Coordinates of C-alpha atoms in Angstrom, one line a residue:
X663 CA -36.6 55.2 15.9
X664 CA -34.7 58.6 16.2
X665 CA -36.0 61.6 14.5
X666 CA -34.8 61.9 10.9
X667 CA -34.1 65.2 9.5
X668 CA -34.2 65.7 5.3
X669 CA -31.5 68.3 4.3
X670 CA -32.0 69.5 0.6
X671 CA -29.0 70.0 -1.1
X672 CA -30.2 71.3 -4.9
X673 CA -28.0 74.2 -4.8
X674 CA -24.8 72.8 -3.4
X675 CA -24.7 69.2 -5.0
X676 CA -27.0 70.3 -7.9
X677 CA -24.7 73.0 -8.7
X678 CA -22.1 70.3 -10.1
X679 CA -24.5 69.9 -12.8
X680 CA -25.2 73.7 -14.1
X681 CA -21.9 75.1 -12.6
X682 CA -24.2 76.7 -9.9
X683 CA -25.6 79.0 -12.4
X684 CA -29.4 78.7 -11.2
X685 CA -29.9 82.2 -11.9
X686 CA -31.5 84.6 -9.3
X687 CA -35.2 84.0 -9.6
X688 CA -34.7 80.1 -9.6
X689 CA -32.6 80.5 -6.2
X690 CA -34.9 82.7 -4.5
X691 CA -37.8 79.8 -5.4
X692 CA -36.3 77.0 -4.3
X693 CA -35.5 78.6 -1.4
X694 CA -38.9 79.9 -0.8
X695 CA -40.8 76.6 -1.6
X696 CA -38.3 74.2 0.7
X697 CA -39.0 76.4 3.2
X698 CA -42.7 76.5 3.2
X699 CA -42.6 73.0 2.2
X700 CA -40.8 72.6 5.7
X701 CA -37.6 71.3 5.2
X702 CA -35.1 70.6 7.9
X703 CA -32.3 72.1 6.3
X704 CA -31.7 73.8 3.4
X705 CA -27.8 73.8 1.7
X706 CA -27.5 77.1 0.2
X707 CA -24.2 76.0 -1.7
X708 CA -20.9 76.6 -1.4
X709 CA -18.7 78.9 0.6
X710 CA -15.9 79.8 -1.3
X711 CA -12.8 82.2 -2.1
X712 CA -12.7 81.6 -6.0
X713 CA -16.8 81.4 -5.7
X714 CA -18.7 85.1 -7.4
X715 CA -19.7 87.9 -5.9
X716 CA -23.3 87.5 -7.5
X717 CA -26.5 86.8 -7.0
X718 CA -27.4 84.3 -10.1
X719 CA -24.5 82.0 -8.5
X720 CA -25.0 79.1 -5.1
X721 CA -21.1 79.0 -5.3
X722 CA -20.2 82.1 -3.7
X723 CA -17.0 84.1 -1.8
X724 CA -18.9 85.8 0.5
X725 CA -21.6 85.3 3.1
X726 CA -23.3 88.3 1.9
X727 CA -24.5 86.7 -1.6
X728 CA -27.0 84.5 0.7
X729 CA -28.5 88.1 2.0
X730 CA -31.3 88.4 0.3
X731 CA -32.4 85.1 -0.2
X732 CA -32.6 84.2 3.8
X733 CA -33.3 87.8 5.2
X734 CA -36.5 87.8 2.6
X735 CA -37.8 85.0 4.0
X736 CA -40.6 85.5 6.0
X737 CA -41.7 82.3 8.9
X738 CA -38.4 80.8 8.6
X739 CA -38.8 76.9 9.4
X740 CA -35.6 75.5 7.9
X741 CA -32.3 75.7 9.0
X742 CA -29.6 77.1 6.8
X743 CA -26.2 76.0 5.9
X744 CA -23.2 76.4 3.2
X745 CA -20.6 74.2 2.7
X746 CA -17.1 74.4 3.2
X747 CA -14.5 72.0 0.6
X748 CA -11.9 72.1 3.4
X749 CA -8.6 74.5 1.5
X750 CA -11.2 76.3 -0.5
X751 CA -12.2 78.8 2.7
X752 CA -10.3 79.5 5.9
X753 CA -10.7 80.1 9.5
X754 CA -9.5 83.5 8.9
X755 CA -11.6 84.3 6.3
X756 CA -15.0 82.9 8.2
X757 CA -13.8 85.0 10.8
X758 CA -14.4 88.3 8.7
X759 CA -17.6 87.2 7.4
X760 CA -21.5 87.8 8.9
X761 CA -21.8 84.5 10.3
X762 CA -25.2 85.3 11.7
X763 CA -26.8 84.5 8.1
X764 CA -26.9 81.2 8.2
X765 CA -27.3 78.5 11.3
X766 CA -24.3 75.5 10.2
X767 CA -21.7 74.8 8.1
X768 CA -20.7 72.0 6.3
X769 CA -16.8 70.6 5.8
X770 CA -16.2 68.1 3.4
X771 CA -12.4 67.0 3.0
X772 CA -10.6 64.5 1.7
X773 CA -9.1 61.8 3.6
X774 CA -5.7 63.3 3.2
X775 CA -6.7 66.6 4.8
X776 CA -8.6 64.6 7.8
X777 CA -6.2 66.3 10.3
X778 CA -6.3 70.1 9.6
X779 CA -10.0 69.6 7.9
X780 CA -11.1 68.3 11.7
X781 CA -9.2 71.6 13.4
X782 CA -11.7 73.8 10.8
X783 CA -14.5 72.0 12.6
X784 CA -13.6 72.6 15.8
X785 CA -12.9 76.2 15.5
X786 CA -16.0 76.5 13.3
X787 CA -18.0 74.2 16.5
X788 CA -16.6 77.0 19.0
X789 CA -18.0 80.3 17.1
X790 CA -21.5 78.4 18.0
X791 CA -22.5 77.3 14.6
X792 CA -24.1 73.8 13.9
X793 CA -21.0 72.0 12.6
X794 CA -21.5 69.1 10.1
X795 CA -18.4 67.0 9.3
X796 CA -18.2 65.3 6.0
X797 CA -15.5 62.8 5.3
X798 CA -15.3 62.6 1.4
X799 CA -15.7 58.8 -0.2
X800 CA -16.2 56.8 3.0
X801 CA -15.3 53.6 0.9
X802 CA -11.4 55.1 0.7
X803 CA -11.0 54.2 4.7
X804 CA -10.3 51.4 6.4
X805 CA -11.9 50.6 9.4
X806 CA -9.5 51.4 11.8
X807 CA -8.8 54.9 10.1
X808 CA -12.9 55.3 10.6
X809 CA -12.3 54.5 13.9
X810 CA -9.7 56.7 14.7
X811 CA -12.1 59.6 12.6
X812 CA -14.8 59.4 14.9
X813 CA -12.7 59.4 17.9
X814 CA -11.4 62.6 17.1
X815 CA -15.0 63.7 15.7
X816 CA -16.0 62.6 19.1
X817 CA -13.3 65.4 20.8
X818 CA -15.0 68.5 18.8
X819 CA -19.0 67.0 19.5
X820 CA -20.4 68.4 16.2
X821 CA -23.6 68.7 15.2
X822 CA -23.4 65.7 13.2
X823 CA -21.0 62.9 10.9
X824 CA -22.2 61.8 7.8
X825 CA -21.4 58.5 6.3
X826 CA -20.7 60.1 2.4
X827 CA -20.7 57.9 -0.2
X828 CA -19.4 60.0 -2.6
X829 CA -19.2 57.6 -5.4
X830 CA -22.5 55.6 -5.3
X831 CA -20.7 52.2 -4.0
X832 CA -22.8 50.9 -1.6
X833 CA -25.0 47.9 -1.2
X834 CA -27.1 47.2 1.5
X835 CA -24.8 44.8 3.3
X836 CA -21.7 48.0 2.6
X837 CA -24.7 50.2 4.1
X838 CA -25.1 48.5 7.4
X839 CA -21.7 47.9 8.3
X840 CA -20.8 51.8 7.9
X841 CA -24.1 52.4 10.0
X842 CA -23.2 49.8 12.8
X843 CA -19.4 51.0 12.7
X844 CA -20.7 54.6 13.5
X845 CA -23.3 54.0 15.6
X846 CA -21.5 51.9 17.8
X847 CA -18.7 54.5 18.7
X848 CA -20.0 57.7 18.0
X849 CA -20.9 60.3 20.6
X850 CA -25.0 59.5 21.3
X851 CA -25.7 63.7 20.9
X852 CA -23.7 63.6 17.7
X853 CA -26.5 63.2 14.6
X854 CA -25.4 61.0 11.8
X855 CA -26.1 61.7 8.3
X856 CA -25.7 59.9 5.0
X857 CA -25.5 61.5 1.7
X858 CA -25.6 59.0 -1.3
X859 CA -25.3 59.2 -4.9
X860 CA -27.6 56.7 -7.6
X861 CA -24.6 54.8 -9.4
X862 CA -26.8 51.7 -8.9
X863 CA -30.1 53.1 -8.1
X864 CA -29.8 52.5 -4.5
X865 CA -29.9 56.3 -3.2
X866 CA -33.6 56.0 -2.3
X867 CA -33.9 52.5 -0.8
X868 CA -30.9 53.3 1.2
X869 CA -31.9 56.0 2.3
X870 CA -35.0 53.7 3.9
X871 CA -32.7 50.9 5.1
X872 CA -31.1 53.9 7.0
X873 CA -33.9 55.0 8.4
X874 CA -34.9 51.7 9.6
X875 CA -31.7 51.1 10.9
X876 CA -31.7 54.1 13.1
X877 CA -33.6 53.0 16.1
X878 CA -31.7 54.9 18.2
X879 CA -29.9 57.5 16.6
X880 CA -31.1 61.0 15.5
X881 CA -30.4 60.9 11.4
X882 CA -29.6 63.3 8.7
X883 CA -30.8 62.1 5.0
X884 CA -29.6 64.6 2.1
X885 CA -31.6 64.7 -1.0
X886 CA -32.2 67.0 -3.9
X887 CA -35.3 67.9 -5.9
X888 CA -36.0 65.5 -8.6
X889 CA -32.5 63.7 -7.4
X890 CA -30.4 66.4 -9.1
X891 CA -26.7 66.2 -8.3
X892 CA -23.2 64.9 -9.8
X893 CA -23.1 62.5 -12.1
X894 CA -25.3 60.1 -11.5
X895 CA -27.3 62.1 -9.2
X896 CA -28.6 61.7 -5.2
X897 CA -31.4 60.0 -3.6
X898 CA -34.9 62.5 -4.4
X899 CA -36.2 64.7 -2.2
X900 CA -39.9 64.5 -3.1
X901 CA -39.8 60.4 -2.5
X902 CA -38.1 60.3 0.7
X903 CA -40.7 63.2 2.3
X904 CA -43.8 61.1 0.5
X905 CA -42.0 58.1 2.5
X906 CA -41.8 60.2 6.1
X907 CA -45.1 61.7 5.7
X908 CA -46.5 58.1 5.7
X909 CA -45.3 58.0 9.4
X910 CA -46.7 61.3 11.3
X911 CA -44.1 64.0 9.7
X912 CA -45.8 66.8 8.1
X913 CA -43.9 67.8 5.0
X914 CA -45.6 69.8 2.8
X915 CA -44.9 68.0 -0.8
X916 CA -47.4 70.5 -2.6
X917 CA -44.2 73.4 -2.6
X918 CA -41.6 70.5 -3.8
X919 CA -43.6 69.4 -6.5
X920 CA -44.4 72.7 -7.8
X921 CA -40.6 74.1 -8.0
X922 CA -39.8 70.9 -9.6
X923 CA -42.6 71.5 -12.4
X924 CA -41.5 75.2 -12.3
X925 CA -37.9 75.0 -12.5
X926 CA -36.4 72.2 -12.0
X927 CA -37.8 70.1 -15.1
X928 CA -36.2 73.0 -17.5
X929 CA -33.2 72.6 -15.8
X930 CA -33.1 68.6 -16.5
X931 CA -34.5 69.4 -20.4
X932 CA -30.7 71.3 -20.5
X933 CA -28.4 68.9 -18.4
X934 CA -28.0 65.6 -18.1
X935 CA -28.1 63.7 -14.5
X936 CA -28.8 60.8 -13.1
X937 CA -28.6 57.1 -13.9
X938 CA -25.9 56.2 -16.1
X939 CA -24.2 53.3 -17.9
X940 CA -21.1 54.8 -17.3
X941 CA -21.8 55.6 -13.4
X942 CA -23.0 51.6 -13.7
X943 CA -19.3 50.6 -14.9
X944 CA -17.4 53.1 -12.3
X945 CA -19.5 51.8 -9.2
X946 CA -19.0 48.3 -10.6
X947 CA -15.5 48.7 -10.5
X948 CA -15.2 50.8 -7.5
X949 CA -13.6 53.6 -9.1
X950 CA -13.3 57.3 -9.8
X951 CA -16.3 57.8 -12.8
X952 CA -13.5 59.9 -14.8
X953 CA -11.5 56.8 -15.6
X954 CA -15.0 55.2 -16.8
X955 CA -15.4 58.5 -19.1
X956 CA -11.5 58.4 -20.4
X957 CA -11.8 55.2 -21.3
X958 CA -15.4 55.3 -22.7
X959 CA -14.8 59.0 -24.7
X960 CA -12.3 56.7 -27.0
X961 CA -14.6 54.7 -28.7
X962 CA -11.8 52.8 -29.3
X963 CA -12.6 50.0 -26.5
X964 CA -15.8 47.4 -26.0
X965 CA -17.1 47.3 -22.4
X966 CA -15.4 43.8 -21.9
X967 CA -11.8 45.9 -22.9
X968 CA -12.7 49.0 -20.5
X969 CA -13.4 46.4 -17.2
X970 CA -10.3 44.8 -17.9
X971 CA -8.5 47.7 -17.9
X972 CA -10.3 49.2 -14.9
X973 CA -9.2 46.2 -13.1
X974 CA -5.9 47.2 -13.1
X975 CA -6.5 50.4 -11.4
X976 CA -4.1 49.6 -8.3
X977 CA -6.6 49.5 -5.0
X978 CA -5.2 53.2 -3.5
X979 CA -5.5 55.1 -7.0
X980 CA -9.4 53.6 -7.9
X981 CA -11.0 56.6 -6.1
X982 CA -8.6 59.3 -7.2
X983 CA -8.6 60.1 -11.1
X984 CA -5.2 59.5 -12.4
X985 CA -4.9 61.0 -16.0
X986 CA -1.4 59.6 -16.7
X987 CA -2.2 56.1 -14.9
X988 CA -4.9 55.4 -17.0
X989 CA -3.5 56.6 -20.1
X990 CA -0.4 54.5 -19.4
X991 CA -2.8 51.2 -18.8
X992 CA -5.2 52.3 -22.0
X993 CA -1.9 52.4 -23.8
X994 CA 0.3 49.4 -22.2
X995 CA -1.6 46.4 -24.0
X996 CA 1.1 45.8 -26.0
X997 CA 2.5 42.2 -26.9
X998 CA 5.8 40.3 -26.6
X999 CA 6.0 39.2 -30.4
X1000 CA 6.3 42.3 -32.5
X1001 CA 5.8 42.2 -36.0
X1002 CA 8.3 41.2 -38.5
X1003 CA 8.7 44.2 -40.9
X1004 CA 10.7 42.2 -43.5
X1005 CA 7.7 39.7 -43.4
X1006 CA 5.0 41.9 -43.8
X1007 CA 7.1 44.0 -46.3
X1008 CA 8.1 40.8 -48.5
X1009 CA 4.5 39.7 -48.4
X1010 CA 2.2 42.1 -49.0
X1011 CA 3.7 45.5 -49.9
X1012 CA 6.5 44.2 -52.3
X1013 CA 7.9 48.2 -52.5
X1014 CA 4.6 49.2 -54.0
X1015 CA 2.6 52.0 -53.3
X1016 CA -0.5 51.9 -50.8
X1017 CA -3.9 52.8 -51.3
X1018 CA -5.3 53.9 -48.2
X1019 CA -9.4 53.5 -47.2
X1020 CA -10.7 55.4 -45.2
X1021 CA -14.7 55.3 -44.7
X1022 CA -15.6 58.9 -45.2
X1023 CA -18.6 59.4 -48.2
X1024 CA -16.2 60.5 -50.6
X1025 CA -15.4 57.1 -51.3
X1026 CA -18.9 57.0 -52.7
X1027 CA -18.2 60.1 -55.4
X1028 CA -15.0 58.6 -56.3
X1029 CA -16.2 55.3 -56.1
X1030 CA -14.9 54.5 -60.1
X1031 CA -11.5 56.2 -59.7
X1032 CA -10.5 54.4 -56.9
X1033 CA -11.1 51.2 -58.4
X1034 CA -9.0 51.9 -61.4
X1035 CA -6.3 53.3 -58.6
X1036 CA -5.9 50.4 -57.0
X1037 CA -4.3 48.4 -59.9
X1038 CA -0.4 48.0 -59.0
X1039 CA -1.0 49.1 -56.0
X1040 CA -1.8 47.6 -52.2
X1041 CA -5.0 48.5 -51.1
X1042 CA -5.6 48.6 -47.2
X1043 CA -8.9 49.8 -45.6
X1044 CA -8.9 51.5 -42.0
X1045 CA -11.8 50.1 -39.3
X1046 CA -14.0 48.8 -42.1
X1047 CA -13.7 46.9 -45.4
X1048 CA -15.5 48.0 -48.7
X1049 CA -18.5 46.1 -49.6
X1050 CA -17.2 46.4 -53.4
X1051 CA -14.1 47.9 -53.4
X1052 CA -11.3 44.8 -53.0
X1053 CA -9.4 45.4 -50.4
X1054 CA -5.8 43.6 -49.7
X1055 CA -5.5 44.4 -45.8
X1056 CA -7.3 46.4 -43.6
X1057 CA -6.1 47.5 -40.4
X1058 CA -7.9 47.8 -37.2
X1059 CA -6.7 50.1 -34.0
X1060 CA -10.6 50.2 -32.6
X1061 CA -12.2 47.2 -30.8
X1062 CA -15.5 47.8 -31.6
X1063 CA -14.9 47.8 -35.4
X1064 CA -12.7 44.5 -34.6
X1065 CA -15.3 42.8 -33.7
X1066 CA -17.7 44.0 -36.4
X1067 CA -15.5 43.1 -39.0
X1068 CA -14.2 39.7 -37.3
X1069 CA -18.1 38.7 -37.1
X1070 CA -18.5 38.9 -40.3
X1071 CA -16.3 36.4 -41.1
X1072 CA -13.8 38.4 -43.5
X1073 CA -11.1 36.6 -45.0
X1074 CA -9.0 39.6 -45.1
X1075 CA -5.5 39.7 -43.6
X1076 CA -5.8 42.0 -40.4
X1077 CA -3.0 44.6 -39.2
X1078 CA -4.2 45.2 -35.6
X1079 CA -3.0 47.3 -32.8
X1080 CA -2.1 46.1 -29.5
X1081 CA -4.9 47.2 -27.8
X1082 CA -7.2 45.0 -29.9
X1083 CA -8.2 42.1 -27.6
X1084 CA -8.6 39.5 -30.5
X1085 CA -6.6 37.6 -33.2
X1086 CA -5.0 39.2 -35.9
X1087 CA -3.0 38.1 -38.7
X1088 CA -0.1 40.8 -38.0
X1089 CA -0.4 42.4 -34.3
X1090 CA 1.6 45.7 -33.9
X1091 CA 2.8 47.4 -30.6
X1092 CA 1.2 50.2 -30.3
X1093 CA 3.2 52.3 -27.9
X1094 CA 6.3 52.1 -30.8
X1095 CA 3.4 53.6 -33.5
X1096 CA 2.7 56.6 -31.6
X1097 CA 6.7 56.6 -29.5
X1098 CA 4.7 59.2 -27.1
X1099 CA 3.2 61.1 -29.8
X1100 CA 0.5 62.5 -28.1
X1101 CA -0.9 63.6 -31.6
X1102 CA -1.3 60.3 -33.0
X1103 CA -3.3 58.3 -30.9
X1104 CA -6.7 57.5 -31.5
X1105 CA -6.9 58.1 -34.8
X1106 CA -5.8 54.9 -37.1
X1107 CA -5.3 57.1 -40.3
X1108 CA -2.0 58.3 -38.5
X1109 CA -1.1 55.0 -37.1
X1110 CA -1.4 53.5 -40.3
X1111 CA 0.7 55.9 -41.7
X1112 CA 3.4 55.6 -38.5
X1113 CA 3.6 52.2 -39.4
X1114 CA 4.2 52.7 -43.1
X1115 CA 6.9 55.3 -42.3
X1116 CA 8.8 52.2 -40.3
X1117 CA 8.4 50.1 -43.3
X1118 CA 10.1 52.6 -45.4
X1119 CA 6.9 52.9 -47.9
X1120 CA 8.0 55.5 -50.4
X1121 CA 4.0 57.0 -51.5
X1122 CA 0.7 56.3 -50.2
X1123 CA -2.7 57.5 -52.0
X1124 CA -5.8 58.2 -49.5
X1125 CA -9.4 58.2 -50.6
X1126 CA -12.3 59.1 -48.0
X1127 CA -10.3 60.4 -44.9
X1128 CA -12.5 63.6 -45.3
X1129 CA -12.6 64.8 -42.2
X1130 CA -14.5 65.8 -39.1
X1131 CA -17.8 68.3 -39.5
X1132 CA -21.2 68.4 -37.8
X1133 CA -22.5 66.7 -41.2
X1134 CA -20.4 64.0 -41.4
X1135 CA -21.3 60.4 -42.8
X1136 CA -19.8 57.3 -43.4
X1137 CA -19.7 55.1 -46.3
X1138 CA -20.8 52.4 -43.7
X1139 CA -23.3 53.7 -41.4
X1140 CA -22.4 52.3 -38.1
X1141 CA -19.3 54.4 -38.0
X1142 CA -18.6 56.7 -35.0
X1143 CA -16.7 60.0 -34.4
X1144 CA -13.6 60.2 -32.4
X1145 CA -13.5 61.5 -28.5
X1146 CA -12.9 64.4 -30.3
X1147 CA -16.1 64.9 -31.9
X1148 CA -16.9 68.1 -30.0
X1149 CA -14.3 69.9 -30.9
X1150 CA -14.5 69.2 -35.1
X1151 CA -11.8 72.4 -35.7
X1152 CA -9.1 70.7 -33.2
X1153 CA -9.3 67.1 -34.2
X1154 CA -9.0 68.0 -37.8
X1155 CA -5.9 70.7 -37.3
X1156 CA -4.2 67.7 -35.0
X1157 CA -4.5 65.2 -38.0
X1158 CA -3.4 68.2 -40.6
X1159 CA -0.3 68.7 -38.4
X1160 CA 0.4 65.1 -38.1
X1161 CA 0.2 64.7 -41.7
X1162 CA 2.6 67.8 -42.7
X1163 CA 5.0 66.0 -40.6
X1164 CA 5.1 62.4 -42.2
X1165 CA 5.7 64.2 -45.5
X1166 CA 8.5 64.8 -44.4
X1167 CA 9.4 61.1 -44.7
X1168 CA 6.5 59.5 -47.0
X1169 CA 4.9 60.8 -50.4
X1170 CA 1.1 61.6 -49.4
X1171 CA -1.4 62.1 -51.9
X1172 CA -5.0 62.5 -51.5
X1173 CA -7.3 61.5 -54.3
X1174 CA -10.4 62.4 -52.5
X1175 CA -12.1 65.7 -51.2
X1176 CA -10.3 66.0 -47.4
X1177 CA -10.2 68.9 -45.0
X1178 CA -6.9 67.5 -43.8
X1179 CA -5.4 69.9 -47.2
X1180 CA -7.2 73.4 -45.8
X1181 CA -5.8 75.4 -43.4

């Protein structure tokens, strides 16, 4: 087997989870303790031009911020490095800077940027620093592009190539083709390294595999105390030196645990990292994790909705996050048969007024007035039906309350939006409620209310659309806030606005307590 080095990268990779913030004492400790603990190499973090000029940061625009951390050191045993995100630090600017602080340097680019990203590491290999090359999302080549990487890798002879699996996508059998594909036709001298992420809980045991495959081959294995790193984390530092200390090395684990206990356990009390069901759904569907979150953050989708969608995530735009893409595939489930207006009109409304539902709490207060309001007049619900208030219709633009209320069996005439995967009794298009409105999707109270516009409904009556707050309850329990539900103050002036603007065409009227009437 060739010798396997561990580099820690906590305060590059971690960063992504506390914006690099570790604050000063907590770098100088981790520092300190990988050190003694006698780490291979220690990432400091990143080396770049929009990074602070200050201490309490490991994303930093000068060389000098590392000072004190590695000149205070005493018995150096690690190597230290920074990182370069190739466009974020030149050439030039490395030129200018005390390069004698740290040993390497790091470049990770995108596969877009291979070219001028390789001509940084050669320059960078030719001022005499250890030169690590780091092809972003491995998965996004093809063979022959990984082919012709390492044969220009090859021309510079770096320090090492790492296999970066930026997005957590690899099983074993992914694992060892990348290895034998490297290994095969890369320079012997070069090292090879593999930095993986936890999307399926496979950081650590390929990390091992690696090792095991490396029979040959001098190896680089980044980790991160207690695996902390973006989204769903990396493989651990602490396991994978218990692991190498099993055969002869002599890591001592004593100083890892300790800064964990110490510092790195508050810092996992106040972010979240790690294993996630929605790193499980982006890895599943070998995809960028953002599309998994804009799709998820609606909470107007089931899981069996989200996949299908992702599946339509054409092959060369899965890895790179495509805002209007996937809002153009969350929005284009639409339907050939549009509803008949005249229909629906004739049938149900009659030219009465509607009485709108909404599940807010007020409904409770009100609970006796609304009853006697709903004589003469057509009552539909929004995502839920009343236990004992009748309801005529009730209209459904969230699949999760679709199938809640389709299990239990109503016999209520659904209006449903396009992006319900199910059958309704009327099915509307949703692209032609909201007609680009940014402002109106998501929330079914204003689709309702688009659709009532187009049927040319003079007045409606609303009764528990009270509005978002921290406090807010549901007269059914199982009821969730919208995407916005961070943000209270925004999703409630969106709606506000929305409103003022249909009164401009329909009579609103709300007969419940609402903070869609403040200002």
């Amino acid at each position: 087997m060739g010798s396997v080095k561990i580099l820690d990268c906590t305060l590059r990779d971690g960063g992504f989870v506390n914006n690099w913030s570790f604050g000063f004492l907590t770098i100088k400790e981790i520092v300190k303790s990988l050190n003694e603990s006698r780490i291979d190499i220690i990432e400091l973090g990143f080396l770049d031009r929009d990074g602070v000029e200050d201490y309490n940061f490991t994303k930093f625009n000068s060389l000098n911020n590392i000072r004190y951390f590695v000149e205070n050191v005493k018995d150096k045993k690690s190597e230290y490095v920074v990182m370069i995100d190739y466009g974020r630090f030149s050439y030039e600017e490395l030129l200018l800077e005390d390069t004698t602080l740290i040993d390497g340097i790091r470049v990770i680019f995108k596969k877009d940027d291979m070219e001028e990203a390789l001509e940084l590491c050669n320059n960078i290999n030719k001022m005499g620093l250890n030169t690590y090359i780091q092809p972003v999302s491995i998965t996004s080549y093809s063979d022959l592009e990984i082919l012709q990487l390492i044969e220009k890798v090859n021309l510079i002879n770096p320090s090492a190539l790492s296999i970066v699996d930026t997005y957590g996508l690899l099983q074993k059998r992914d694992l060892y083709k990348y290895f034998y594909l490297f290994d095969t036709n890369l320079n012997k001298n070069i090292e090879l390294g593999y930095h993986s992420h936890n999307n399926f809980q496979l950081a650590f045991s390929n990390s091992i595999d690696f090792i095991q495959l490396a029979k040959n081959r001098d190896v680089i294995l980044d980790c991160s105390l207690y695996g902390m790193g973006k989204n769903a984390g990396n493989a651990n530092t602490e396991l994978l030196l218990m692991y190498l200390n099993q055969f002869g090395d002599n890591y001592d684990i004593n100083y890892i645990l300790e800064i964990i206990d110490t510092q790195i356990m508050k810092l996992k009390l106040k972010f979240n990292w790690g294993y996630s069901f929605n790193q499980v759904l982006s890895a599943m569907n070998d995809c960028h994790p953002l599309y998994v979150k804009y799709l998820v953050d609606k909470k107007t989708l089931d899981i069996s909705k989200i996949n299908q969608i992702l599946t339509k995530i054409p092959v060369k735009q899965k890895l790179k996050f495509d805002e209007d893409l996937i809002n153009s595939l969350y929005n284009g489930e639409t339907i050939d048969n549009q509803l008949d207006y005249s229909e629906l009109l004739q049938k149900h409304l009659n030219e009465k007024e509607i009485l709108i539902l909404a599940p807010g709490s007020s409904l409770k207060k009100a609970h006796d007035l609304i009853k006697n309001m709903r004589k003469g007049k057509v009552t539909i619900s929004l995502n839920f039906v009343s236990e004992d208030i009748e309801t005529d219709l009730v209209f459904i633009s969230n699949q999760k309350r679709y199938l809640q209320i389709a299990n239990n069996n109503r016999n209520i005439p659904i209006i449903a939006t396009s992006n319900i995967n199910g059958k309704a009794d009327y099915l509307i298009d949703y692209t032609m409620l909201t007609e680009g409105n940014l402002k109106l999707k998501d929330s079914s109270l204003l689709l309702l209310l688009s659709l009532l516009v187009k049927l040319k409904v003079r007045k409606v009556y609303i009764a528990g659309a009270d509005g978002f707050s921290e406090n807010q309850n549901y007269v059914n329990g199982f009821y969730e806030l919208s995407s916005m539900e961070n943000n209270f103050a925004k999703e409630n002036k969106r709606v506000r606005e929305s409103i003022m603007n249909f009164r401009e065409s329909i009579e609103i009227e709300f007969i419940t307590e609402t903070v869609y009437l403040s200002e």
